[in-house]
CSV table of C-alpha atoms in Angstrom, one decimal:
chain,number,residue,atom,x,y,z
A,1,UNK,CA,-6.9,21.3,-3.6
A,2,UNK,CA,-4.0,23.9,-2.5
A,3,UNK,CA,-0.9,21.0,-3.8
A,4,UNK,CA,-2.5,20.4,-6.4
A,5,UNK,CA,-2.9,24.5,-7.4
A,6,UNK,CA,0.3,25.1,-6.5
A,7,UNK,CA,1.6,22.4,-8.8
A,8,UNK,CA,-0.1,24.4,-11.4
A,9,UNK,CA,1.4,27.5,-10.1
A,10,UNK,CA,5.2,26.5,-10.7
A,11,UNK,CA,3.8,25.4,-13.9
A,12,UNK,CA,3.2,29.1,-14.8
A,13,UNK,CA,6.2,30.5,-13.2
A,14,UNK,CA,8.2,28.5,-14.7
A,15,UNK,CA,7.1,29.8,-18.3
A,16,UNK,CA,10.4,31.2,-19.9
A,17,UNK,CA,9.2,34.8,-19.4
A,18,UNK,CA,7.4,34.7,-16.2
A,19,UNK,CA,11.3,33.1,-15.1
A,20,UNK,CA,13.0,36.2,-17.1
A,21,UNK,CA,11.1,38.7,-14.7
A,22,UNK,CA,11.6,36.1,-11.7
A,23,UNK,CA,15.8,36.7,-12.7
A,24,UNK,CA,15.7,40.2,-13.3
A,25,UNK,CA,13.6,40.5,-9.7
A,26,UNK,CA,16.4,39.1,-8.0
A,27,UNK,CA,19.1,41.2,-9.4
A,28,UNK,CA,17.3,44.0,-8.8
A,29,UNK,CA,16.4,43.5,-5.6
A,30,UNK,CA,19.7,42.6,-4.7
A,31,UNK,CA,21.5,46.1,-6.3
A,32,UNK,CA,19.0,48.5,-4.9
A,33,UNK,CA,19.0,46.8,-1.2
A,34,UNK,CA,22.9,46.8,-0.7
A,35,UNK,CA,22.7,50.3,-1.8
A,36,UNK,CA,22.2,52.8,0.7
A,37,UNK,CA,19.8,55.2,0.5
A,38,UNK,CA,18.0,53.0,-2.1
A,39,UNK,CA,16.2,50.4,-0.6
A,40,UNK,CA,13.7,47.8,-1.6
A,41,UNK,CA,10.5,50.0,-1.7
A,42,UNK,CA,12.1,51.9,-4.1
A,43,UNK,CA,13.5,49.3,-6.3
A,44,UNK,CA,9.9,47.9,-6.6
A,45,UNK,CA,8.4,51.5,-7.3
A,46,UNK,CA,11.3,51.9,-10.1
A,47,UNK,CA,9.9,48.6,-11.6
A,48,UNK,CA,5.8,49.7,-11.4
A,49,UNK,CA,5.8,51.6,-14.7
A,50,UNK,CA,7.6,48.5,-16.8
A,51,UNK,CA,5.1,46.2,-16.0
A,52,UNK,CA,2.5,48.5,-17.9
A,53,UNK,CA,2.6,45.9,-21.1
A,54,UNK,CA,2.7,43.0,-19.5
A,55,UNK,CA,-0.2,40.5,-17.9
A,56,UNK,CA,-0.5,40.5,-14.5
A,57,UNK,CA,1.3,37.2,-13.7
A,58,UNK,CA,5.2,38.5,-14.6
A,59,UNK,CA,4.0,41.9,-13.8
A,60,UNK,CA,3.8,40.7,-9.8
A,61,UNK,CA,6.2,37.9,-10.0
A,62,UNK,CA,8.7,40.8,-10.8
A,63,UNK,CA,8.3,43.0,-8.2
A,64,UNK,CA,7.7,40.3,-5.5
A,65,UNK,CA,10.7,38.7,-6.3
A,66,UNK,CA,12.2,42.6,-5.8
A,67,UNK,CA,10.6,42.4,-2.4
A,68,UNK,CA,12.0,39.3,-1.3
A,69,UNK,CA,15.8,39.4,-2.3
A,70,UNK,CA,15.6,42.8,-1.3
A,71,UNK,CA,15.0,41.5,2.4
A,72,UNK,CA,17.9,39.5,2.3
A,73,UNK,CA,20.8,41.4,-0.2
A,74,UNK,CA,21.0,44.3,2.4
A,75,UNK,CA,22.9,41.4,4.8
A,76,UNK,CA,26.4,41.9,2.6
A,77,UNK,CA,27.3,45.6,3.0
A,78,UNK,CA,25.5,45.1,7.0
A,79,UNK,CA,28.1,42.4,7.6
A,80,UNK,CA,31.2,42.9,5.6
A,81,UNK,CA,31.8,46.7,5.8
A,82,UNK,CA,29.0,48.0,8.8
A,83,UNK,CA,26.7,50.2,6.4
A,84,UNK,CA,22.7,48.8,6.5
A,85,UNK,CA,21.3,49.1,3.6
A,86,UNK,CA,18.3,49.1,5.0
A,87,UNK,CA,16.8,50.1,8.5
A,88,UNK,CA,16.2,46.1,8.6
A,89,UNK,CA,19.6,45.2,8.7
A,90,UNK,CA,20.4,47.2,11.4
A,91,UNK,CA,20.2,44.8,14.1
A,92,UNK,CA,21.9,42.3,12.0
A,93,UNK,CA,25.1,44.2,11.9
A,94,UNK,CA,25.7,44.5,15.6
A,95,UNK,CA,26.3,40.9,15.7
A,96,UNK,CA,27.2,40.2,11.8
A,97,UNK,CA,30.0,42.9,11.5
A,98,UNK,CA,31.2,41.8,14.9
A,99,UNK,CA,31.6,37.9,13.6
A,100,UNK,CA,33.2,39.6,10.6
A,101,UNK,CA,35.7,41.6,12.2
A,102,UNK,CA,36.7,38.6,14.7
A,103,UNK,CA,37.9,36.7,11.5
A,104,UNK,CA,34.6,34.9,10.2
A,105,UNK,CA,32.9,37.0,7.5
A,106,UNK,CA,32.0,33.8,5.3
A,107,UNK,CA,30.5,32.2,8.5
A,108,UNK,CA,28.3,35.7,9.2
A,109,UNK,CA,27.1,35.5,5.7
A,110,UNK,CA,26.7,31.7,6.0
A,111,UNK,CA,24.5,32.4,8.6
A,112,UNK,CA,22.5,35.2,7.1
A,113,UNK,CA,21.6,33.2,3.8
A,114,UNK,CA,20.2,29.8,6.3
A,115,UNK,CA,18.2,32.2,7.7
A,116,UNK,CA,16.4,34.1,4.7
A,117,UNK,CA,16.2,30.6,3.6
A,118,UNK,CA,14.6,28.9,6.2
A,119,UNK,CA,12.0,31.8,7.1
A,120,UNK,CA,11.4,32.6,3.5
A,121,UNK,CA,10.4,29.2,2.5
A,122,UNK,CA,8.8,28.0,6.3
A,123,UNK,CA,6.5,31.3,6.2
A,124,UNK,CA,5.8,30.6,2.4
A,125,UNK,CA,4.5,27.3,2.9
A,126,UNK,CA,2.5,28.7,5.8
A,127,UNK,CA,0.8,31.4,3.8
A,128,UNK,CA,0.4,28.8,1.0
A,129,UNK,CA,-1.6,26.6,3.7
A,130,UNK,CA,-3.7,29.9,5.0
A,131,UNK,CA,-4.6,31.5,1.5
A,132,UNK,CA,-7.4,28.6,0.8
A,133,UNK,CA,-9.2,29.7,4.0
A,134,UNK,CA,-8.8,32.6,4.5
A,135,UNK,CA,-10.0,33.3,1.1
A,136,UNK,CA,-12.9,31.4,2.4
A,137,UNK,CA,-13.4,33.7,5.0
A,138,UNK,CA,-13.1,36.9,3.0
A,139,UNK,CA,-16.0,35.5,0.3
A,140,UNK,CA,-18.4,36.2,3.4
A,141,UNK,CA,-17.3,39.4,3.9
A,142,UNK,CA,-20.1,42.1,2.9
A,143,UNK,CA,-19.6,45.7,2.6
A,144,UNK,CA,-19.6,46.9,6.7
A,145,UNK,CA,-16.7,44.1,7.1
A,146,UNK,CA,-14.8,45.1,4.2
A,147,UNK,CA,-14.8,48.9,5.4
A,148,UNK,CA,-13.9,47.6,9.0
A,149,UNK,CA,-11.0,45.3,7.3
A,150,UNK,CA,-9.6,48.6,5.5
A,151,UNK,CA,-10.2,50.4,8.8
A,152,UNK,CA,-8.1,48.0,10.8
A,153,UNK,CA,-5.2,48.3,7.8
A,154,UNK,CA,-5.2,52.0,8.0
A,155,UNK,CA,-5.0,52.2,11.7
A,156,UNK,CA,-2.7,49.9,12.8
A,157,UNK,CA,0.0,51.5,10.4
A,158,UNK,CA,-1.3,54.4,11.6
A,159,UNK,CA,-0.1,53.4,15.1
A,160,UNK,CA,3.3,51.4,14.0
A,161,UNK,CA,4.4,53.5,11.0
A,162,UNK,CA,6.6,56.0,13.3
A,163,UNK,CA,7.7,57.5,16.8
A,164,UNK,CA,4.6,60.4,16.5
A,165,UNK,CA,1.3,59.2,16.0
A,166,UNK,CA,0.0,62.7,15.2
A,167,UNK,CA,2.5,63.2,12.4
A,168,UNK,CA,1.6,59.7,11.5
A,169,UNK,CA,-2.4,60.4,11.6
A,170,UNK,CA,-1.4,63.4,9.1
A,171,UNK,CA,-0.2,61.7,6.8
A,172,UNK,CA,-2.8,59.4,6.4
A,173,UNK,CA,-5.3,62.3,6.6
A,174,UNK,CA,-3.0,63.5,3.5
A,175,UNK,CA,-3.6,60.3,1.7
A,176,UNK,CA,-7.3,60.2,1.9
A,177,UNK,CA,-7.6,63.2,0.7
A,178,UNK,CA,-5.5,62.8,-1.9
A,179,UNK,CA,-8.0,59.5,-2.7
A,180,UNK,CA,-11.0,61.7,-3.1
A,181,UNK,CA,-10.0,64.1,-6.3
A,182,UNK,CA,-12.1,63.2,-9.2
A,183,UNK,CA,-15.1,61.9,-9.6
A,184,UNK,CA,-17.2,60.2,-6.9
A,185,UNK,CA,-17.7,56.6,-7.0
A,186,UNK,CA,-21.2,56.2,-5.5
A,187,UNK,CA,-23.0,59.5,-6.9
A,188,UNK,CA,-20.5,60.8,-10.0
A,189,UNK,CA,-19.6,63.9,-8.5
A,190,UNK,CA,-17.2,65.9,-9.3
A,191,UNK,CA,-14.4,66.6,-6.1
A,192,UNK,CA,-11.4,68.7,-5.7
A,193,UNK,CA,-10.3,68.7,-9.8
A,194,UNK,CA,-10.6,72.6,-9.9
A,195,UNK,CA,-11.3,73.0,-13.6
A,196,UNK,CA,-8.0,70.6,-14.5
A,197,UNK,CA,-8.7,67.8,-17.2
A,198,UNK,CA,-6.6,65.6,-15.8
A,199,UNK,CA,-7.7,65.6,-12.0
A,200,UNK,CA,-11.3,64.7,-13.3
A,201,UNK,CA,-9.5,61.1,-13.6
A,202,UNK,CA,-8.2,61.1,-10.1
A,203,UNK,CA,-4.7,61.2,-8.7
A,204,UNK,CA,-2.9,57.8,-10.5
A,205,UNK,CA,-1.6,55.7,-7.7
A,206,UNK,CA,2.0,55.5,-10.1
A,207,UNK,CA,2.5,59.3,-9.5
A,208,UNK,CA,2.2,59.1,-5.6
A,209,UNK,CA,4.2,55.9,-5.7
A,210,UNK,CA,6.7,56.9,-7.7
A,211,UNK,CA,7.0,60.5,-6.6
A,212,UNK,CA,6.6,59.9,-2.8
A,213,UNK,CA,9.1,56.7,-2.7
A,214,UNK,CA,11.4,57.8,-5.6
A,215,UNK,CA,11.8,61.5,-6.2
A,216,UNK,CA,11.1,62.6,-2.7
A,217,UNK,CA,14.1,60.1,-1.8
A,218,UNK,CA,16.5,61.5,-4.1
A,219,UNK,CA,15.6,65.1,-3.3
A,220,UNK,CA,16.5,64.1,0.4
A,221,UNK,CA,19.6,62.5,-0.4
A,222,UNK,CA,20.7,65.9,-2.9
A,223,UNK,CA,19.4,68.5,0.8
A,224,UNK,CA,21.9,66.0,2.8
A,225,UNK,CA,24.6,66.5,0.1
A,226,UNK,CA,24.7,62.8,-1.0
A,227,UNK,CA,27.4,61.9,1.5
A,228,UNK,CA,26.8,58.1,2.2
A,229,UNK,CA,29.7,56.4,3.6
A,230,UNK,CA,31.4,54.2,1.1
A,231,UNK,CA,33.2,51.3,2.2
A,232,UNK,CA,36.5,51.9,3.9
A,233,UNK,CA,38.2,48.5,3.1
A,234,UNK,CA,37.5,45.9,0.8
A,235,UNK,CA,37.2,42.1,1.5
A,236,UNK,CA,39.8,40.4,0.1
A,237,UNK,CA,38.1,37.0,-0.5
A,238,UNK,CA,34.4,37.6,-0.3
A,239,UNK,CA,33.0,33.8,0.3
A,240,UNK,CA,29.8,32.3,2.2
A,241,UNK,CA,30.6,29.2,4.4
A,242,UNK,CA,27.5,27.0,5.9
A,243,UNK,CA,27.2,26.6,9.1
A,244,UNK,CA,27.1,23.0,10.1
A,245,UNK,CA,23.8,20.9,10.8
A,246,UNK,CA,25.2,20.4,14.9
A,247,UNK,CA,25.4,24.0,14.9
A,248,UNK,CA,21.6,24.4,13.4
A,249,UNK,CA,20.5,22.2,15.8
A,250,UNK,CA,21.8,24.6,18.9
A,251,UNK,CA,20.1,27.6,18.3
A,252,UNK,CA,17.2,25.6,17.1
A,253,UNK,CA,14.9,27.6,19.4
A,254,UNK,CA,15.8,30.6,17.8
A,255,UNK,CA,15.1,29.7,14.0
A,256,UNK,CA,11.7,28.5,15.7
A,257,UNK,CA,10.3,31.5,17.7
A,258,UNK,CA,11.7,34.0,14.7
A,259,UNK,CA,10.1,32.1,11.9
A,260,UNK,CA,6.8,32.0,13.8
A,261,UNK,CA,7.2,35.7,14.4
A,262,UNK,CA,8.0,36.8,11.4
A,263,UNK,CA,5.1,35.1,9.7
A,264,UNK,CA,2.6,36.2,12.4
A,265,UNK,CA,3.6,39.7,12.3
A,266,UNK,CA,3.7,39.6,8.2
A,267,UNK,CA,0.0,39.3,8.5
A,268,UNK,CA,-0.3,42.3,11.0
A,269,UNK,CA,-1.0,45.4,8.4
A,270,UNK,CA,1.9,48.4,9.1
A,271,UNK,CA,4.3,45.4,11.0
A,272,UNK,CA,6.8,45.6,7.8
A,273,UNK,CA,10.2,43.8,7.4
A,274,UNK,CA,11.8,46.5,9.8
A,275,UNK,CA,9.5,46.2,12.6
A,276,UNK,CA,10.0,42.8,12.8
A,277,UNK,CA,13.6,42.4,12.4
A,278,UNK,CA,13.9,44.8,15.4
A,279,UNK,CA,10.9,42.9,17.1
A,280,UNK,CA,12.6,39.1,16.6
A,281,UNK,CA,16.2,40.6,17.6
A,282,UNK,CA,14.6,42.0,20.9
A,283,UNK,CA,12.7,39.2,21.7
A,284,UNK,CA,16.1,37.0,21.2
A,285,UNK,CA,17.7,39.4,23.4
A,286,UNK,CA,15.3,38.9,26.5
A,287,UNK,CA,14.5,35.1,26.3
A,288,UNK,CA,16.8,34.1,24.1
A,289,UNK,CA,19.6,31.0,25.7
A,290,UNK,CA,22.4,33.1,25.2
A,291,UNK,CA,21.3,36.8,25.2
A,292,UNK,CA,23.7,37.7,27.2
A,293,UNK,CA,26.2,37.5,24.5
A,294,UNK,CA,24.2,39.1,21.7
A,295,UNK,CA,26.2,42.1,20.3
A,296,UNK,CA,29.6,40.3,20.8
A,297,UNK,CA,29.1,38.3,17.3
A,298,UNK,CA,26.9,34.9,18.1
A,299,UNK,CA,24.9,33.7,15.5
A,300,UNK,CA,21.4,34.3,17.0
A,301,UNK,CA,22.0,38.0,16.5
A,302,UNK,CA,22.4,36.9,12.7
A,303,UNK,CA,19.7,34.6,12.4
A,304,UNK,CA,16.6,36.5,14.8
A,305,UNK,CA,16.6,39.6,12.4
A,306,UNK,CA,17.0,38.0,9.1
A,307,UNK,CA,14.5,35.1,9.6
A,308,UNK,CA,12.4,38.0,11.0
A,309,UNK,CA,12.6,40.4,7.9
A,310,UNK,CA,12.3,37.5,5.0
A,311,UNK,CA,9.6,35.5,6.8
A,312,UNK,CA,7.1,39.2,6.8
A,313,UNK,CA,7.0,38.8,3.5
A,314,UNK,CA,5.1,36.2,2.4
A,315,UNK,CA,2.9,37.2,5.6
A,316,UNK,CA,2.6,40.6,3.8
A,317,UNK,CA,0.9,38.6,0.6
A,318,UNK,CA,-2.2,36.9,1.6
A,319,UNK,CA,-3.8,40.3,3.2
A,320,UNK,CA,-2.9,41.4,0.2
A,321,UNK,CA,-4.4,38.4,-2.1
A,322,UNK,CA,-7.1,37.8,0.1
A,323,UNK,CA,-8.6,41.2,1.6
A,324,UNK,CA,-6.6,43.5,-0.7
A,325,UNK,CA,-4.9,44.7,1.7
A,326,UNK,CA,-1.4,46.0,1.6
A,327,UNK,CA,0.7,45.6,5.2
A,328,UNK,CA,4.2,47.7,3.6
A,329,UNK,CA,5.1,50.6,1.4
A,330,UNK,CA,6.4,47.3,-0.8
A,331,UNK,CA,2.9,45.4,-0.9
A,332,UNK,CA,1.4,48.7,-1.7
A,333,UNK,CA,3.1,49.2,-4.7
A,334,UNK,CA,1.9,45.5,-5.9
A,335,UNK,CA,-1.5,46.8,-5.2
A,336,UNK,CA,-0.9,49.0,-7.4
A,337,UNK,CA,0.3,47.2,-9.9
A,338,UNK,CA,-2.5,44.8,-9.4
A,339,UNK,CA,-5.2,48.1,-9.8
A,340,UNK,CA,-3.1,49.2,-12.9
A,341,UNK,CA,-3.9,45.8,-14.7
A,342,UNK,CA,-7.4,46.1,-13.9
A,343,UNK,CA,-7.6,43.3,-11.0
A,344,UNK,CA,-8.8,43.8,-7.5
A,345,UNK,CA,-7.1,41.9,-5.1
A,346,UNK,CA,-9.5,40.6,-2.5
A,347,UNK,CA,-12.5,37.5,-2.2
A,348,UNK,CA,-13.0,37.6,-5.9
A,349,UNK,CA,-9.9,36.4,-6.9
A,350,UNK,CA,-10.9,33.0,-5.5
A,351,UNK,CA,-14.2,32.3,-7.0
A,352,UNK,CA,-12.8,31.4,-10.4
A,353,UNK,CA,-10.4,29.3,-11.8
A,354,UNK,CA,-8.5,31.4,-13.7
A,355,UNK,CA,-7.8,34.0,-11.0
A,356,UNK,CA,-7.2,31.3,-8.8
A,357,UNK,CA,-4.4,29.9,-10.9
A,358,UNK,CA,-3.1,33.7,-10.7
A,359,UNK,CA,-3.2,33.5,-7.1
A,360,UNK,CA,-1.2,30.2,-6.6
A,361,UNK,CA,1.0,31.4,-9.7
A,362,UNK,CA,2.2,34.3,-7.4
A,363,UNK,CA,2.6,31.8,-4.3
A,364,UNK,CA,4.7,29.4,-6.3
A,365,UNK,CA,6.8,32.2,-7.1
A,366,UNK,CA,7.4,33.0,-3.2
A,367,UNK,CA,9.3,29.7,-3.4
A,368,UNK,CA,11.1,30.7,-6.2
A,369,UNK,CA,12.0,34.1,-5.2
A,370,UNK,CA,13.3,32.4,-1.8
A,371,UNK,CA,15.5,29.6,-3.4
A,372,UNK,CA,16.9,31.9,-6.4
A,373,UNK,CA,17.5,34.7,-3.9
A,374,UNK,CA,20.3,32.3,-1.9
A,375,UNK,CA,21.6,30.9,-5.2
A,376,UNK,CA,22.0,34.3,-6.5
A,377,UNK,CA,24.0,35.7,-3.3
A,378,UNK,CA,26.4,32.5,-2.5
A,379,UNK,CA,27.2,32.6,-6.1
A,380,UNK,CA,27.4,36.3,-7.7
A,381,UNK,CA,28.0,38.2,-4.1
A,382,UNK,CA,31.5,39.7,-5.3
A,383,UNK,CA,29.8,41.2,-8.4
A,384,UNK,CA,26.7,42.1,-6.2
A,385,UNK,CA,29.2,44.3,-3.7
A,386,UNK,CA,30.7,45.9,-6.4
A,387,UNK,CA,27.2,48.2,-6.6
A,388,UNK,CA,28.6,49.6,-3.5
A,389,UNK,CA,31.4,51.7,-5.3
A,390,UNK,CA,28.8,53.4,-7.6
A,391,UNK,CA,28.9,57.1,-7.0
A,392,UNK,CA,25.9,58.7,-5.6
A,393,UNK,CA,25.3,61.6,-8.0
A,394,UNK,CA,25.5,59.0,-10.5
A,395,UNK,CA,23.4,56.8,-8.9
A,396,UNK,CA,20.6,59.8,-7.9
A,397,UNK,CA,20.6,60.8,-11.7
A,398,UNK,CA,20.2,57.3,-13.0
A,399,UNK,CA,16.9,57.1,-10.1
A,400,UNK,CA,15.4,60.4,-11.6
A,401,UNK,CA,15.6,59.5,-15.1
A,402,UNK,CA,13.4,56.2,-14.5
A,403,UNK,CA,11.3,58.1,-11.9
A,404,UNK,CA,10.5,60.7,-14.8
A,405,UNK,CA,10.9,58.9,-18.1
A,406,UNK,CA,8.0,55.8,-16.2
A,407,UNK,CA,5.7,58.5,-15.4
A,408,UNK,CA,5.5,59.7,-19.2
A,409,UNK,CA,5.3,56.8,-20.8
A,410,UNK,CA,2.2,55.8,-18.5
A,411,UNK,CA,-0.2,57.9,-20.6
A,412,UNK,CA,2.6,60.0,-22.8
A,413,UNK,CA,1.5,62.8,-21.4
A,414,UNK,CA,3.8,66.0,-19.3
A,415,UNK,CA,1.0,65.5,-17.0
A,416,UNK,CA,2.0,62.9,-15.1
A,417,UNK,CA,5.6,64.0,-15.3
A,418,UNK,CA,4.6,67.4,-13.4
A,419,UNK,CA,2.2,65.6,-10.9
A,420,UNK,CA,5.5,63.0,-10.0
A,421,UNK,CA,7.7,66.6,-9.2
A,422,UNK,CA,5.1,67.5,-6.9
A,423,UNK,CA,4.4,64.3,-5.3
A,424,UNK,CA,8.3,64.5,-4.9
A,425,UNK,CA,8.8,67.4,-3.8
A,426,UNK,CA,6.1,66.3,-1.2
A,427,UNK,CA,7.7,63.1,-0.1
A,428,UNK,CA,11.2,65.6,0.6
A,429,UNK,CA,8.4,67.9,3.1
A,430,UNK,CA,6.9,64.7,4.6
A,431,UNK,CA,11.1,63.4,5.3
A,432,UNK,CA,12.1,67.1,6.3
A,433,UNK,CA,9.7,67.5,8.8
A,434,UNK,CA,9.4,63.5,10.4
A,435,UNK,CA,6.1,62.7,9.2
A,436,UNK,CA,5.8,59.0,8.0
A,437,UNK,CA,5.3,58.4,4.3
A,438,UNK,CA,3.9,55.1,4.4
A,439,UNK,CA,0.0,56.0,6.1
A,440,UNK,CA,0.1,58.7,3.3
A,441,UNK,CA,1.0,56.1,0.5
A,442,UNK,CA,-2.1,53.3,2.0
A,443,UNK,CA,-4.5,56.3,3.0
A,444,UNK,CA,-4.0,56.9,-1.0
A,445,UNK,CA,-4.2,53.6,-2.1
A,446,UNK,CA,-7.1,51.7,0.2
A,447,UNK,CA,-9.2,55.4,0.7
A,448,UNK,CA,-11.2,54.7,-2.5
A,449,UNK,CA,-11.6,51.5,-1.7
A,450,UNK,CA,-12.8,52.1,2.2
A,451,UNK,CA,-15.2,54.9,0.7
A,452,UNK,CA,-17.3,52.4,-1.8
A,453,UNK,CA,-17.4,50.2,1.3
A,454,UNK,CA,-18.7,53.0,4.0
A,455,UNK,CA,-21.2,54.4,1.5
A,456,UNK,CA,-22.6,51.1,0.9
A,457,UNK,CA,-23.0,50.2,4.2
A,458,UNK,CA,-24.2,53.1,5.0
A,459,UNK,CA,-27.1,53.2,1.8
A,460,UNK,CA,-28.3,49.6,2.8
A,461,UNK,CA,-28.5,50.5,6.6
A,462,UNK,CA,-30.3,53.7,6.0
A,463,UNK,CA,-27.4,55.2,7.9
A,464,UNK,CA,-26.9,53.7,10.5
A,465,UNK,CA,-23.4,53.5,12.1
A,466,UNK,CA,-23.8,51.2,14.5
A,467,UNK,CA,-24.0,48.5,11.2
A,468,UNK,CA,-20.1,48.3,11.4
A,469,UNK,CA,-20.4,46.9,15.3
A,470,UNK,CA,-22.9,44.2,14.9
A,471,UNK,CA,-21.2,41.8,12.7
A,472,UNK,CA,-19.1,39.7,14.2
A,473,UNK,CA,-16.4,40.1,11.7
A,474,UNK,CA,-16.9,44.1,11.1
A,475,UNK,CA,-17.2,44.2,14.9
A,476,UNK,CA,-13.7,42.3,16.0
A,477,UNK,CA,-11.9,44.3,13.6
A,478,UNK,CA,-13.3,48.0,14.5
A,479,UNK,CA,-12.4,46.8,18.7
A,480,UNK,CA,-9.0,45.9,17.1
A,481,UNK,CA,-8.9,49.2,15.3
A,482,UNK,CA,-9.6,51.1,18.4
A,483,UNK,CA,-6.7,48.9,20.6
A,484,UNK,CA,-4.4,49.7,17.8
A,485,UNK,CA,-5.2,53.7,17.8
A,486,UNK,CA,-5.5,53.6,21.9
A,487,UNK,CA,-1.9,51.0,22.2
A,488,UNK,CA,0.6,53.9,21.4
A,489,UNK,CA,-1.4,56.6,23.9
A,490,UNK,CA,-1.6,54.0,26.6
A,491,UNK,CA,1.9,53.1,26.1
A,492,UNK,CA,3.2,57.1,25.9
A,493,UNK,CA,1.3,57.5,29.5
A,494,UNK,CA,2.5,54.6,31.3
A,495,UNK,CA,6.3,55.5,29.8
A,496,UNK,CA,5.3,59.1,31.4
A,497,UNK,CA,4.1,57.4,34.9
A,498,UNK,CA,7.6,55.4,35.5
A,499,UNK,CA,9.4,58.7,34.8
A,500,UNK,CA,7.4,60.8,37.1
A,501,UNK,CA,7.8,57.4,39.4
A,502,UNK,CA,11.3,57.8,38.9
A,503,UNK,CA,11.8,61.4,39.6
A,504,UNK,CA,10.0,61.2,42.9
């Protein structure tokens, strides 16, 4: 049944307009991810306003293509110039740039391409197999289960978002506060509107996303003087050389381990591509057959983080589609696209044939995105590298223009523009004082969903708060939430004990 649905999904993906959006998404994802200071999340955010007039399928295909290609394109600048376009590309440059400096840049790019292709295709296939069963499980969720799922997503994001758990919690609380602005969905009470008409409708997700990720990042870069290192040398002949079958068989354990790790961690909310890439490299450093050679330009150091990052993308899409839980900044933007089109991801998507077709169209677009980004990277690498030569001042001005014009186009209101500016300043403050943005954004998105599920649970159980711990699903998720919150505290406690023992 899943294969039949997937075949129908491919038919939809190959519609002319959907294919155009797929191609544009791949190009945009490559362009923004290769440029230090922009990144794939900003690319997804900047594309969001252009989806207002589209149907839901091409909108999500566009954003998903940007997400996929963004996890791959950063390898170009990391390997050739030692400039990571994204934080997830940092582990790759330790071996990728070293291999390039030893006279094999084409081989290093070939390893990265094959790793992205394997990680993307295998994880997408696994997620297609899991979509139906997870959708069936999600259909059995009641209000306590749904609140527990939202709570689990928020707590894991807090635990994994940054070095300071206190800052992550503060960021989350700010997002939840933003989510309460407007009319209460249960009782119809006005909250925190302060007599301002535009606030009665609540804070628009576009304003939060574009302001925090887009304008906030530009303000941060302006505060740093727009100084980002440019390539000191150019590759005389940029090309890609594929590894041989024998070389692939030689690192088969790394391929398998990193694919499984990336796919599994992708399902965990908060464990984004960056965390997955570092964990995959760390696991290879600890247990790899040639772990003592990592950092000297061996293929395992390129393959492990690239597979981990790309495989995590497909993993993020399943909890988003089946439960409505975004696991990263990019999937939070994709969730916003669903909501802007009046579609609530979750169990209801698996009840009607029309919504099932939409789900499998998105899943089919993941396969097309993986293959498309690899073809694009192989044939257009010289063109993509030219993006690095764009002056930072011009690039920043273009991004600001897209942010402001896109926000105005949403409702043709200057109030939205001012809200973008407010959240842009807030994003700058967050970056300056080391508060992670992801918990705040996810709190603003998941806050209304969690609040509605919480209030419905309280009303149906006569305010019995233990209802969240009685069910098998909700109880398991709440236990996982407590574990996610306690793990960083326990980790810090054990680290301080080890330091004290070392001093003694």
